[in-house]
Each structure stands twice: as structure tokens, then as C-alpha cells.
mmCIF file of C-alpha atoms and ligand atoms in Angstrom:
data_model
loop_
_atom_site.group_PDB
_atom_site.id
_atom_site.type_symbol
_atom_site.label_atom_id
_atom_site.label_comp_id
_atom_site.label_asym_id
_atom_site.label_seq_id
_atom_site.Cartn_x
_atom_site.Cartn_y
_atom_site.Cartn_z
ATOM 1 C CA UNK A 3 6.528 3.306 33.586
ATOM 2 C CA UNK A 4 3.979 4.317 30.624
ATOM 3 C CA UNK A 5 2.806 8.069 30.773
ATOM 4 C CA UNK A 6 -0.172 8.757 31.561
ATOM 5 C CA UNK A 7 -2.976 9.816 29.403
ATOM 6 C CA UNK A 8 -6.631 11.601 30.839
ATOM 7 C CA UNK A 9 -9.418 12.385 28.784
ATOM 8 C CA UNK A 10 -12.928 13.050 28.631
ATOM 9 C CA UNK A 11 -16.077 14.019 26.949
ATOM 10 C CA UNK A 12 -19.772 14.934 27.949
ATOM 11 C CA UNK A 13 -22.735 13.850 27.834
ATOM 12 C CA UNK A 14 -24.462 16.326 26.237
ATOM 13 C CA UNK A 15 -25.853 14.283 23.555
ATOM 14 C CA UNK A 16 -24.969 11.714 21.263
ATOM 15 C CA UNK A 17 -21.220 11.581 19.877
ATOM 16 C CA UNK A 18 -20.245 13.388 17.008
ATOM 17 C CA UNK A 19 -17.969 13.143 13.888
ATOM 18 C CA UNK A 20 -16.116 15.711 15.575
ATOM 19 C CA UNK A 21 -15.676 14.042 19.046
ATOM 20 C CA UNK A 22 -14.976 11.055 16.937
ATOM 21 C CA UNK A 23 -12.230 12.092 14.555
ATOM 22 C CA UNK A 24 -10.949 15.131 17.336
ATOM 23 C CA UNK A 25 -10.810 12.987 20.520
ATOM 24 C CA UNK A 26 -12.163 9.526 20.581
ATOM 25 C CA UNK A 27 -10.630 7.698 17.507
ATOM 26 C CA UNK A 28 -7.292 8.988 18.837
ATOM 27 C CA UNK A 29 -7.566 7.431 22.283
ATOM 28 C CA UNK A 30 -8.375 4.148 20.316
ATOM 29 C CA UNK A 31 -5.008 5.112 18.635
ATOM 30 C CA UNK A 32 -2.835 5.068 21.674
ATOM 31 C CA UNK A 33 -4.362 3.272 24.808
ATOM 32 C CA UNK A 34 -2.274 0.359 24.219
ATOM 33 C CA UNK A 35 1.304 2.814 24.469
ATOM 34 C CA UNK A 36 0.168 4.841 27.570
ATOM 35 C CA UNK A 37 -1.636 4.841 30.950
ATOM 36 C CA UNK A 38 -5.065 5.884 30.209
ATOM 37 C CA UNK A 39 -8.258 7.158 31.992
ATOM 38 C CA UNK A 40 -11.166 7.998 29.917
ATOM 39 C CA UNK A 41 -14.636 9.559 32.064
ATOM 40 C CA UNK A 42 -17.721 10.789 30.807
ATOM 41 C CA UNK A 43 -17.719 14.182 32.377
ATOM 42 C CA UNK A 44 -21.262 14.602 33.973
ATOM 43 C CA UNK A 45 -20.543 17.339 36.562
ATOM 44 C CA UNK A 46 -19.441 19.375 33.026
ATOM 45 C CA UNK A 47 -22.378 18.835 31.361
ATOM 46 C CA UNK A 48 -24.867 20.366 34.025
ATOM 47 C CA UNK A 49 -22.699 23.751 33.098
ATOM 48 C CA UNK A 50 -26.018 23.792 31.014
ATOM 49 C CA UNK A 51 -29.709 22.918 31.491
ATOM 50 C CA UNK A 52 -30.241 19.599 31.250
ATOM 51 C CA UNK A 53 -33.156 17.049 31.331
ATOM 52 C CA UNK A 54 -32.243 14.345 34.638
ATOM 53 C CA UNK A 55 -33.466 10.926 32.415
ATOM 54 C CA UNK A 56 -31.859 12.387 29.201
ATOM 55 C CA UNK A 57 -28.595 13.251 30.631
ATOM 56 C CA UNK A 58 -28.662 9.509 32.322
ATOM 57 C CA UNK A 59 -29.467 8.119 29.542
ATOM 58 C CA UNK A 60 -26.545 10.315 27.416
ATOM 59 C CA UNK A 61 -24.340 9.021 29.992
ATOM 60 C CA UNK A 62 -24.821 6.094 28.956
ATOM 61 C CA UNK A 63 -24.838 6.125 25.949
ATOM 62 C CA UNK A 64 -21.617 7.232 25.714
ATOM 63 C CA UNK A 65 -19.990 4.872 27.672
ATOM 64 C CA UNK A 66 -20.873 2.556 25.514
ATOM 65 C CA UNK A 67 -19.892 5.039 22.276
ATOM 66 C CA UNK A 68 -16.068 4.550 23.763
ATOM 67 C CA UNK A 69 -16.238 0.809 23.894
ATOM 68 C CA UNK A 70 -18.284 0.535 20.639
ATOM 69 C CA UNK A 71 -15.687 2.879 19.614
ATOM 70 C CA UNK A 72 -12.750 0.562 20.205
ATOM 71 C CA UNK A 73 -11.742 1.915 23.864
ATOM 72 C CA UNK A 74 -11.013 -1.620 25.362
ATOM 73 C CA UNK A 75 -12.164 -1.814 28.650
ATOM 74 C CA UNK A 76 -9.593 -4.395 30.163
ATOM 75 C CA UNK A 77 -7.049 -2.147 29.134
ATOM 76 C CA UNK A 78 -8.499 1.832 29.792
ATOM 77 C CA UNK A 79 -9.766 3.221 33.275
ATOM 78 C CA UNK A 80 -13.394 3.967 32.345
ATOM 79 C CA UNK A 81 -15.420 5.988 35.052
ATOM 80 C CA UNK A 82 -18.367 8.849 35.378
ATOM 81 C CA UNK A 83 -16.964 11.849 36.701
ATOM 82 C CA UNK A 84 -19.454 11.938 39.495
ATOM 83 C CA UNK A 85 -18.402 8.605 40.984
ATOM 84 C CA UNK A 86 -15.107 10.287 41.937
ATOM 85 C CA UNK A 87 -16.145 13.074 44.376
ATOM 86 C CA UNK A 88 -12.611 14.442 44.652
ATOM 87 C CA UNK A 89 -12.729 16.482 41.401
ATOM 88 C CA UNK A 90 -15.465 18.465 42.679
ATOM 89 C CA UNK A 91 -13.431 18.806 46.060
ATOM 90 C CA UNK A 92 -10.093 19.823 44.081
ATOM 91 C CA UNK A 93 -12.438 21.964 41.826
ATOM 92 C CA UNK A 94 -12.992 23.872 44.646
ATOM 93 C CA UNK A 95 -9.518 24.534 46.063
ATOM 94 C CA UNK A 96 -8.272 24.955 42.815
ATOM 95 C CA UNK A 97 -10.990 27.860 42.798
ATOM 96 C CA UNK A 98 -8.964 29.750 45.123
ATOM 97 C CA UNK A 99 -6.070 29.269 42.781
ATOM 98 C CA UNK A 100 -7.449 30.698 39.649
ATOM 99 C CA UNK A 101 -8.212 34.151 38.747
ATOM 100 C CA UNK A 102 -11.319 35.820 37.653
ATOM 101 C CA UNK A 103 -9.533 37.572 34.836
ATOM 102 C CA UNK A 104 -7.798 34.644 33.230
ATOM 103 C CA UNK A 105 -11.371 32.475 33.365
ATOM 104 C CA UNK A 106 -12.593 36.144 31.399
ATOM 105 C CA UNK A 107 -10.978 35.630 29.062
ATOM 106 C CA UNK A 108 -12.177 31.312 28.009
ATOM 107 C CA UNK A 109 -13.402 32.107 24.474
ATOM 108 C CA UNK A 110 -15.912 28.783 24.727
ATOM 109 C CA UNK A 111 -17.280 30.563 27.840
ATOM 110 C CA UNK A 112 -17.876 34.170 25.768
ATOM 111 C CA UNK A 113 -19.394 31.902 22.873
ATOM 112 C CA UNK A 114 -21.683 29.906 25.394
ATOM 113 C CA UNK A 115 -22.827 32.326 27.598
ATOM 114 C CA UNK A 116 -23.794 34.809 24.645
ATOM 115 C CA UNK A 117 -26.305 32.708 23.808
ATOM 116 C CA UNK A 118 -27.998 32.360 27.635
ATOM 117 C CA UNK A 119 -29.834 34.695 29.423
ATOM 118 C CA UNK A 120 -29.243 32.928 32.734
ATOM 119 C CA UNK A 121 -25.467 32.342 33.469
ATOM 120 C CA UNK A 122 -24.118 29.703 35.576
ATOM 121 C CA UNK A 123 -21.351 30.046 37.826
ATOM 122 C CA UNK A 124 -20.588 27.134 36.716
ATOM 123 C CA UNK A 125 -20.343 27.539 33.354
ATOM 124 C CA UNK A 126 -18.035 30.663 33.727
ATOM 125 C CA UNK A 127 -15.997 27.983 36.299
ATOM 126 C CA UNK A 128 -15.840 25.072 34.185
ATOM 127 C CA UNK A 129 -12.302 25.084 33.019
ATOM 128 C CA UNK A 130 -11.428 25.080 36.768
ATOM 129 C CA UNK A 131 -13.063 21.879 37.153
ATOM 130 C CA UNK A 132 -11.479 20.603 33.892
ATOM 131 C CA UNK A 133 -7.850 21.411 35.695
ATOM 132 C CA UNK A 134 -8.446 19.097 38.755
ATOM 133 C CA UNK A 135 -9.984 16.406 36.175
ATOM 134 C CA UNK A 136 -6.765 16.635 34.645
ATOM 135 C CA UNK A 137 -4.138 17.194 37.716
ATOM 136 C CA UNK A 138 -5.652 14.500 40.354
ATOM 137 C CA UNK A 139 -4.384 12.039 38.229
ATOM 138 C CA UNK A 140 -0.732 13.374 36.973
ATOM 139 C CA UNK A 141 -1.956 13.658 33.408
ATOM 140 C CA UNK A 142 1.203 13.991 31.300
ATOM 141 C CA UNK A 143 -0.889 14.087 27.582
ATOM 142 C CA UNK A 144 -4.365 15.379 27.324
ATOM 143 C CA UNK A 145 -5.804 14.087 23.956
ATOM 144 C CA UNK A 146 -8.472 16.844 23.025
ATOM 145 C CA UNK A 147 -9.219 18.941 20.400
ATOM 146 C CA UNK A 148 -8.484 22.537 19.468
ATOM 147 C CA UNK A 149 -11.435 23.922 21.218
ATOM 148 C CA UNK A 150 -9.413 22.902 24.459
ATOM 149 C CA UNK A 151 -6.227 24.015 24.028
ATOM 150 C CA UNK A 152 -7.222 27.214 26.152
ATOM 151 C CA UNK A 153 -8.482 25.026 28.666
ATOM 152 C CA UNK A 154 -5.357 23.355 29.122
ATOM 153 C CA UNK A 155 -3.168 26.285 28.946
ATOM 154 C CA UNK A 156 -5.063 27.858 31.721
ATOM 155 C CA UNK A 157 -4.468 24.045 33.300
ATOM 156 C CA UNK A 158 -0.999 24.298 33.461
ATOM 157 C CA UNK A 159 -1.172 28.105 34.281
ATOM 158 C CA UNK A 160 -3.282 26.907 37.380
ATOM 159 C CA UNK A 161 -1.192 24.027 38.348
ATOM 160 C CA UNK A 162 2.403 25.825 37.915
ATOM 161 C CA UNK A 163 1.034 28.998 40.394
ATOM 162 C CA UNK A 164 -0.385 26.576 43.002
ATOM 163 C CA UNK A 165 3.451 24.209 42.986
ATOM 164 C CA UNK A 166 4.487 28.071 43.350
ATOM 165 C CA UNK A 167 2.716 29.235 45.949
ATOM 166 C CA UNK A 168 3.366 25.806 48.317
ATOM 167 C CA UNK A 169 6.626 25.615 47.041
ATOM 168 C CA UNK A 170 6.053 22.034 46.130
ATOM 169 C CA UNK A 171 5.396 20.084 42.995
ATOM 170 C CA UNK A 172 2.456 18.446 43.480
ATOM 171 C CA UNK A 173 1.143 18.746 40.125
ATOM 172 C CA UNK A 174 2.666 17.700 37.029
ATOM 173 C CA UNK A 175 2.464 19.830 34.587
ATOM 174 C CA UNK A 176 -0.084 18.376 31.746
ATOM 175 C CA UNK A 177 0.979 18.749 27.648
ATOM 176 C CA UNK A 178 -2.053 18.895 25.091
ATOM 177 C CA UNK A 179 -2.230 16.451 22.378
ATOM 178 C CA UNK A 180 -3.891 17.660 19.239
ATOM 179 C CA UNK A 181 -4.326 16.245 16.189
ATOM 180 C CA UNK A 182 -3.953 18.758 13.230
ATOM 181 C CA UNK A 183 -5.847 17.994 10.800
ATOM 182 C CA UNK A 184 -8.961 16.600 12.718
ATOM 183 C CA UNK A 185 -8.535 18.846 15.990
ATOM 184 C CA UNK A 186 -11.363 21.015 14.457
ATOM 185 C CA UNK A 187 -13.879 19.322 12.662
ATOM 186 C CA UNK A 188 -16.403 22.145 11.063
ATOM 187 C CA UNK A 189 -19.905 22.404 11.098
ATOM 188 C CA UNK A 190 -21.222 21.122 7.510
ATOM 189 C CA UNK A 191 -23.866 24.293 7.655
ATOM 190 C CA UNK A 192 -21.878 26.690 8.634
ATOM 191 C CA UNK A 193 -18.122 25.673 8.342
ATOM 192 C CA UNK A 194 -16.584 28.695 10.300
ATOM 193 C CA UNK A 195 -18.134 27.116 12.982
ATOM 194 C CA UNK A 196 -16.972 23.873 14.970
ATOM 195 C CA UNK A 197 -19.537 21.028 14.310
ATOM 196 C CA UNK A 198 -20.974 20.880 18.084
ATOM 197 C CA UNK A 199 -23.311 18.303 19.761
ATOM 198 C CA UNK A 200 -25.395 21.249 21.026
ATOM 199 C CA UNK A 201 -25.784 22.553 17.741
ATOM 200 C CA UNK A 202 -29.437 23.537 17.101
ATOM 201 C CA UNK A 203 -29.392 23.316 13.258
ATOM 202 C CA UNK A 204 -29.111 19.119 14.015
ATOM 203 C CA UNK A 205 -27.997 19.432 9.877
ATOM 204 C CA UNK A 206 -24.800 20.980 11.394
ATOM 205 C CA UNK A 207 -23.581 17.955 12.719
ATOM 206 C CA UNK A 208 -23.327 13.984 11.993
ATOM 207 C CA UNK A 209 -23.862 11.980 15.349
ATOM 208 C CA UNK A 210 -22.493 8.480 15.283
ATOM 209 C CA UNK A 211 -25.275 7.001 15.849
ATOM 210 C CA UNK A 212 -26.662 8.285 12.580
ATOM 211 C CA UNK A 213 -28.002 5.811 9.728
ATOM 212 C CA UNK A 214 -26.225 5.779 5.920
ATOM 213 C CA UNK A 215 -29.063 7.805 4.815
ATOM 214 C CA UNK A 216 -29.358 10.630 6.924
ATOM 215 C CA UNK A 217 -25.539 10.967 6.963
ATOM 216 C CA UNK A 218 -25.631 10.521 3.118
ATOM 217 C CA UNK A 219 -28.387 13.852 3.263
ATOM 218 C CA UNK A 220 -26.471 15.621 5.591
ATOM 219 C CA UNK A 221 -23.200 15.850 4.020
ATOM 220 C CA UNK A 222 -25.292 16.300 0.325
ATOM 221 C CA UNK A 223 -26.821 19.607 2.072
ATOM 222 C CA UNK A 224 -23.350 20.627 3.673
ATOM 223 C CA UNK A 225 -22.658 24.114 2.523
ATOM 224 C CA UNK A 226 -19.484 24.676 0.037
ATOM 225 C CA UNK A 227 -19.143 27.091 -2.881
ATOM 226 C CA UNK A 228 -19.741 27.498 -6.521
ATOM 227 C CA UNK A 229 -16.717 26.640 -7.963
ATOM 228 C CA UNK A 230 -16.857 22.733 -8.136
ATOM 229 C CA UNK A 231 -13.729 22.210 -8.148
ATOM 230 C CA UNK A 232 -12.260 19.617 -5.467
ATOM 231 C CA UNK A 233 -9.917 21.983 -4.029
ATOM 232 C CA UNK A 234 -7.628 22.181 -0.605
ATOM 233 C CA UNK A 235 -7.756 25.754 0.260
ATOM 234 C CA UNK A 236 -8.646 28.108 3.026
ATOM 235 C CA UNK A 237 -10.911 29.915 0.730
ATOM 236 C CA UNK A 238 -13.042 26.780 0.627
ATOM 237 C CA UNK A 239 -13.991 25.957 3.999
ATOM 238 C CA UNK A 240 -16.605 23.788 3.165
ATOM 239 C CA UNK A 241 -14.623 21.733 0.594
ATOM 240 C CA UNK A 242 -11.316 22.067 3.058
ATOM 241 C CA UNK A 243 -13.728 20.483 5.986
ATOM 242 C CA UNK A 244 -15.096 17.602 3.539
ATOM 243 C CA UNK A 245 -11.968 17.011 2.490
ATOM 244 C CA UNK A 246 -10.027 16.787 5.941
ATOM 245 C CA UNK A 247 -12.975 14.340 7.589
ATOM 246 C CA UNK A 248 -12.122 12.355 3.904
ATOM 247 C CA UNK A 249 -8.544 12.136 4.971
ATOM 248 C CA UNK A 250 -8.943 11.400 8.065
ATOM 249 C CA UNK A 251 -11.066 8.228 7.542
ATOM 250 C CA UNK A 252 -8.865 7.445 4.499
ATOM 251 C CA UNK A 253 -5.895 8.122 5.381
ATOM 252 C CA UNK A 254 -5.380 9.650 1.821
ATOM 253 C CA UNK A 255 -3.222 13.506 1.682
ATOM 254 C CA UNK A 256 -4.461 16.366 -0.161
ATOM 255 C CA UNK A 257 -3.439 15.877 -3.373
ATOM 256 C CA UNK A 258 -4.602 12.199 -3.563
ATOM 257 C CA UNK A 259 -8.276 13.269 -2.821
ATOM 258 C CA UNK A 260 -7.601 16.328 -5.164
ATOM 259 C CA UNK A 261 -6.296 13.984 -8.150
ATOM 260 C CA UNK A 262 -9.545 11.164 -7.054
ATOM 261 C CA UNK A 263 -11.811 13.826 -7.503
ATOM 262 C CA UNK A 264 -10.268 16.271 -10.855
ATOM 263 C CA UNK A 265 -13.161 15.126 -12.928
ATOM 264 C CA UNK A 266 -15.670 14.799 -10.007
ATOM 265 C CA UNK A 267 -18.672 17.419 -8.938
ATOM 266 C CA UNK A 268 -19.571 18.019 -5.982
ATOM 267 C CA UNK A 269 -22.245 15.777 -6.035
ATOM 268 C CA UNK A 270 -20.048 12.764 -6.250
ATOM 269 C CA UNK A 271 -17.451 14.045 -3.869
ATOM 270 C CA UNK A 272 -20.167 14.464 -1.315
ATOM 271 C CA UNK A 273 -21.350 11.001 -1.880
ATOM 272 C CA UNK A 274 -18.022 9.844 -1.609
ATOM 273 C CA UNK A 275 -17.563 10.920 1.464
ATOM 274 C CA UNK A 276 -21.001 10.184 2.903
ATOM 275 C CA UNK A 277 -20.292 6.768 2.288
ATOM 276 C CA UNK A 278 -16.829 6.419 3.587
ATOM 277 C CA UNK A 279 -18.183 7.999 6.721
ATOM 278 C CA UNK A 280 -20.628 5.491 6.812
ATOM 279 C CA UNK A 281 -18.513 2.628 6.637
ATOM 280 C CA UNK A 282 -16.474 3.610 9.401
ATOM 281 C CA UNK A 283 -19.537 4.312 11.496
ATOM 282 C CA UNK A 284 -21.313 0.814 10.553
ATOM 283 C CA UNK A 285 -19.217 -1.538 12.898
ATOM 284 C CA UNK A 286 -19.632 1.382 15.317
ATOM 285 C CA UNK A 287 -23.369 1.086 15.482
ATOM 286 C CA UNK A 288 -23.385 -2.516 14.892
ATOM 287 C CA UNK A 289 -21.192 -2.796 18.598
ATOM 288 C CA UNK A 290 -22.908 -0.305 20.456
ATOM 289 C CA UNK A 291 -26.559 -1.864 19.295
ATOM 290 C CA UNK A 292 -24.975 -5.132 20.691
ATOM 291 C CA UNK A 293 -23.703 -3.328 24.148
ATOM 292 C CA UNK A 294 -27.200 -1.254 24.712
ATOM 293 C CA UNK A 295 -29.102 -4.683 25.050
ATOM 294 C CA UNK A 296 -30.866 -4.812 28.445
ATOM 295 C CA UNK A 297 -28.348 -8.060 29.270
ATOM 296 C CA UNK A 298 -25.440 -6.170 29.012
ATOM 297 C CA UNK A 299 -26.397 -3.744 31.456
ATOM 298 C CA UNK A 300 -24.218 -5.367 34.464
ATOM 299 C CA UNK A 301 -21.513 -5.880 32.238
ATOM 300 C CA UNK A 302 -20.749 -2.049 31.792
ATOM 301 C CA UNK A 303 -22.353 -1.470 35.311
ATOM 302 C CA UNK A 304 -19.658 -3.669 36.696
ATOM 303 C CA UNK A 305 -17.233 -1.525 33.970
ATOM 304 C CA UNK A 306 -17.625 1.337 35.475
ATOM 305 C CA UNK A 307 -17.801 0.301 39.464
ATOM 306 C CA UNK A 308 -14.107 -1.166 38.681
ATOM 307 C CA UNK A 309 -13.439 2.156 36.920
ATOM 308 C CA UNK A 310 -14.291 4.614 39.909
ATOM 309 C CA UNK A 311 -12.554 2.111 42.293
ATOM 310 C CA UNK A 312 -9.105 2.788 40.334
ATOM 311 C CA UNK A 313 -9.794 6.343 39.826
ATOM 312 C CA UNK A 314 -10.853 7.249 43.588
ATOM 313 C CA UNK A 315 -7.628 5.306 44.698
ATOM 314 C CA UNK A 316 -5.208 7.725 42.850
ATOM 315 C CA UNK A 317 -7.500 10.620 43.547
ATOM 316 C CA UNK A 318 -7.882 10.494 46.949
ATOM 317 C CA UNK A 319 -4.171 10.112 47.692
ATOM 318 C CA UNK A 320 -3.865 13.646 45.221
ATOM 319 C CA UNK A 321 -6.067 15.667 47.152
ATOM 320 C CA UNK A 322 -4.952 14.545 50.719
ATOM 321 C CA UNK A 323 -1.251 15.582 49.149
ATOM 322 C CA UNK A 324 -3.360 18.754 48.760
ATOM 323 C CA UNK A 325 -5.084 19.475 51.447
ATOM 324 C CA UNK A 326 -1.733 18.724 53.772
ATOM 325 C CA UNK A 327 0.009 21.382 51.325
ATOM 326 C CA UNK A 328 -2.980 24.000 51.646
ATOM 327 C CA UNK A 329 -3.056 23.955 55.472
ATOM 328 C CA UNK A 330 -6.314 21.579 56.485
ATOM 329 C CA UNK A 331 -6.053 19.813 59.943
ATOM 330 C CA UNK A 332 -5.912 16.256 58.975
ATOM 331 C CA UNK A 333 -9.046 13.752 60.902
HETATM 332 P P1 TYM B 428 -16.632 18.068 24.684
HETATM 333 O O1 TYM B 428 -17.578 17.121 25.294
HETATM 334 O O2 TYM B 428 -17.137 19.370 24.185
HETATM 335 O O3 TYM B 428 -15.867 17.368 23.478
HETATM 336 C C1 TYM B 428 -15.211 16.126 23.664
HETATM 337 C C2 TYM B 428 -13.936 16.078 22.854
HETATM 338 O O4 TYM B 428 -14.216 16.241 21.469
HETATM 339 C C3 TYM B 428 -13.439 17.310 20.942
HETATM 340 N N1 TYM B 428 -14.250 18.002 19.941
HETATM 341 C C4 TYM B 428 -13.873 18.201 18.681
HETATM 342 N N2 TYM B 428 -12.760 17.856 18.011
HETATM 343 C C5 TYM B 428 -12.691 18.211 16.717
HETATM 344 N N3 TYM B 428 -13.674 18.859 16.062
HETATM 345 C C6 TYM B 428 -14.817 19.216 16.692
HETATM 346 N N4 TYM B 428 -15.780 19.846 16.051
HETATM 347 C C7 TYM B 428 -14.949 18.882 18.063
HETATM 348 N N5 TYM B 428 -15.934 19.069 18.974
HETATM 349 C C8 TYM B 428 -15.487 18.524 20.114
HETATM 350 C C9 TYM B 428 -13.151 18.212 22.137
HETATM 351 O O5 TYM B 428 -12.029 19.023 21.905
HETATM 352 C C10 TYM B 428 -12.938 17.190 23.213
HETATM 353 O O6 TYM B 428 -11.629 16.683 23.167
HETATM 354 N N6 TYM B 428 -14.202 20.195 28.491
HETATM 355 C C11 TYM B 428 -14.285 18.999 27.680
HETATM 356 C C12 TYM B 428 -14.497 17.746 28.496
HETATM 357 C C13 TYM B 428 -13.542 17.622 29.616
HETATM 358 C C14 TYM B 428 -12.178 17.236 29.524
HETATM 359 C C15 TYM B 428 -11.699 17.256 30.862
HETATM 360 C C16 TYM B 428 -11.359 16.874 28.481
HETATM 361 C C17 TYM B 428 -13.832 17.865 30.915
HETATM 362 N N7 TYM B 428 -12.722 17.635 31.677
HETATM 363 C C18 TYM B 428 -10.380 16.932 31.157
HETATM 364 C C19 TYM B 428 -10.031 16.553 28.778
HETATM 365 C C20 TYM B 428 -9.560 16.574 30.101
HETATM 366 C C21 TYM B 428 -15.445 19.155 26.715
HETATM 367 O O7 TYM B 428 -16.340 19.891 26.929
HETATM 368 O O8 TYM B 428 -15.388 18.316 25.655
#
């Protein structure tokens, strides 16, 4: 039997470089070695205000960013979150699981809600939801990046106490998958900061549905240093984030880039890499132009009807193993 593999990003906006290189490109990587269910996760994304036709529309628009992407339908469970009702449902028993204190402590949820006046429950919640995502379906990999990793620790935390407490294993316990190098992709304006989707300084961040030139602007304005010197080092951060989304496309280490670029400005390193990102992109854009024609609109309607139908059929069967394990009175 192949493990299995869960994932899932959301629509919050368009795709970035760093959802790209962090989560997406890597599912691309392995979907032919595991099990795999990718969703676009819509209850997650009203965590936050959001405008109804924009959010439908982001939805969307990233289902077709994972097939545009590579993520082969025929081969990959693809599904909307909200077409499976049973992670809200295990959300909520898995509420009376988790603790206030250990949600306290979620650094995305200190970063987010410092910057709200008007905090959801939900938001504070989230990474509850995020554990049943992950344990209805016996997740043994979780392909994410580094901004998850507490999420999933607080996953397993959540799943081990509730096997505990009904002294049964009904969850399996779920292992992160991170990619080093591109688990934290930088913002190019500020690069202490992950580049973000929700990123009001829209220079921060390179969506993948950006044209050559704006990407070749955006990574000309990213913020370095003065030294001009193609350098890997954690003194650089600009440079160091340049130079990791350069190795990642490229597949070329450290020193290569450094030896490419030992008589090279900035100005040509950041063209460099404009253009490289660009390239990869291209066929990208070129697919998901193709898919967002108004004929193809049954094809990934029909996509993701097939997807909920496999998801709710392993779902369902997890949280009626769950609700006989709580105590409910079965109908
Ligand atoms: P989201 O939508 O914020 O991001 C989607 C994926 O992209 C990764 N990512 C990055 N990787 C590298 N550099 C960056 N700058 C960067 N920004 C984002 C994220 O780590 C993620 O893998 N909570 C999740 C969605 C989710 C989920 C799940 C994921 C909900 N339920 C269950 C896995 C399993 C989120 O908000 O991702």
C-alpha cells in the first residue's frame, strides 16, 4: 500500500513563489510515489474577511494553479474543503480535545491577529481545523512549509491525547515534510519576513500568475545590501533568499551560483533570476490560461465532484470511528 500524502492551500489570493517552491512544486514531485489528496482549504480562508465572488473566484483559480501546476488530476484526489462537511464536524470534536493554552501559543495566530482589531474565533481555532483536515484521512506525510510545522506539531499533539484518552488508535500519527531550502521563501521587500499572499506591499511577493515584466521589476526592486558581492550568508538575507529561489528552480548549489555570478552585480544577478523565474512560470500560465476558458468549466467541475466523492467516502467512515469512540448514540 502507498502512504498517504494530504495537503492543502487557501484561497486567499493568487499563488505565490512561495506556495510554489514551499508546497506545490513538491506535491508535483511525489504524487506519482504516494497516496495523495490535495484541497483548496476554503473554510481556512474565511479565518479572515473575505469578499464572497473574490474568494469563489480564488477558489478557483487555484484549482486550476495545481493542475496548471503539474498536479495530475487522474492521479491526485482534488476537492474544496467545503464539499466535505466532516472536517468541520471533526473540527469541532477535536475542539474539545485541544487546549486553549497550546492554540496561545500558534506564532501565525500572534502575527495575524496583531494586525486585526476584530478577532475571529476562528482564526485563534484554525490549527484545530487544520488537525481534522489532516487526521480524517490517515495522513502519514504532510508536505508544507516551515510556517506549518507548529501546526502539525500541535496535530500530532492533538491526535496522540485523543488515541489516549479513548484508549484507541484511531488516528495515525501525521510526519511533516519540509523542504529545506525552499520551506521559507522570504519576502523580496522585507526578507525577514515570509513572502505571503496577504502581503499588502504586493512588491513583497511574486504571484504565479505574474507577467516576465512585472516579475523582472519586482525582483530588480527586491531589497539586498551594499556589498555586491553574490554571497551565501545569513548576513545577506536578501542575497541568501535570491539565491535559494535561484537554486531551487536551477537546481544549481551555493557555490555554483556563487562562482556564475563572481564578476556579476547585482543588477545582473537580479535579472538572472527574474528570468529563470519566468521561464518556469511561462508553461504555468500558458496551462492555466488554457484551463480558465469558459469550455473547460465542466471539466474541472466534474474534477472536483469526483474529488469530494472520494474524500467524503474515507471521511465519513473516520468520523463515525469517532463519534462511536466519543460516546454519540448511533441513528
Ligand atoms: P497557506 O495557504 O498559507 O500556504 C500554502 C502552502 O504554502 C506554504 N508557504 C510557503 N512555503 C515557503 N515559503 C513561503 N513564503 C510560503 N508561504 C506559504 C505553506 O507552508 C503551505 O504549505 N494552514 C495552511 C493550509 C492548510 C493545510 C491543511 C495544509 C489547511 N489545512 C492541512 C496542510 C494540511 C495554510 O494556511 O497554508
Amino acid at each position: 500500500m502507498k502512504k498517504q500524502i494530504l495537503s492543502g492551500i487557501q484561497p486567499s489570493g493568487i499563488l505565490t513563489l512561495g506556495n510554489y517552491l514551499g508546497a506545490l512544486r513538491n506535491w508535483v514531485k511525489i504524487q506519482d510515489e504516494y497516496d495523495c489528496k490535495f484541497f483548496i482549504a476554503d473554510l481556512h480562508a474565511i479565518t479572515v474577511s473575505q469578499d464572497p465572488e473574490t474568494l469563489r473566484q480564488n477558489t478557483k483559480n487555484v484549482i486550476m494553479q495545481y493542475i496548471a501546476s503539474g498536479l495530475d488530476p487522474e492521479k491526485n484526489t482534488i476537492f474544496v474543503q467545503s464539499h466535505v462537511h466532516e472536517h468541520a464536524e471533526l473540527g469541532w470534536i477535536l475542539n474539545c480535545t485541544a487546549y486553549m493554552g497550546e492554540l496561545s501559543r500558534m506564532t501565525q495566530y500572534k502575527d495575524k491577529s496583531k494586525k486585526q482589531d476584530n478577532i475571529k474565533v476562528g482564526l485563534f481555532d484554525y490549527p484545530v481545523l487544520m488537525a481534522a483536515d489532516i487526521l480524517l484521512y490517515d495522513a502519514d506525510f504532510v508536505p508544507v512549509g516551515e510556517d506549518q510545522r507548529q501546526h502539525l506539531e500541535l496535530t500530532r499533539d492533538v491526535a496522540q491525547r485523543f488515541n489516549n484518552t479513548y484508549n484507541k488508535e484511531i488516528f495515525k500519527i501525521p510526519e511533516p515534510f519540509i523542504q529545506k531550502e525552499t520551506g521559507r521563501i522570504m519576502s523580496l521587500q522585507d526578507p525577514t519576513k515570509k513572502m505571503s499572499k496577504s502581503d499588502s506591499n504586493k512588491d513583497g511577493f511574486i504571484s504565479l500568475l505574474d507577467p516576465r515584466e512585472e516579475i523582472v521589476r519586482k525582483v530588480k526592486k527586491a531589497v539586498t545590501d551594499s556589498e555586491n558581492v553574490i554571497r551565501y550568508s545569513d548576513d545577506k538575507p536578501g542575497i541568501k533568499n535570491l539565491m535559494n529561489i535561484y537554486s531551487a528552480i536551477t537546481d544549481k548549489n551555493y557555490e555554483e551560483i556563487e562562482a556564475e555570478f563572481k564578476d556579476a552585480g547585482y543588477g545582473e544577478f537580479k535579472l538572472a533570476v527574474a528570468n529563470t523565474i519566468a521561464d518556469s512560470l511561462e508553461p504555468i500560465q500558458a496551462k492555466f490560461n488554457e484551463l480558465n476558458a469558459p469550455e473547460n468549466n465542466n471539466y474541472l467541475n466534474s474534477i472536483l465532484a469526483r474529488g469530494a466523492k472520494e474524500a467524503s467516502l474515507i471521511a465519513s467512515k473516520k468520523v463515525a470511528e469517532v463519534k462511536e469512540a466519543v460516546g454519540f448514540l448511533g441513528k
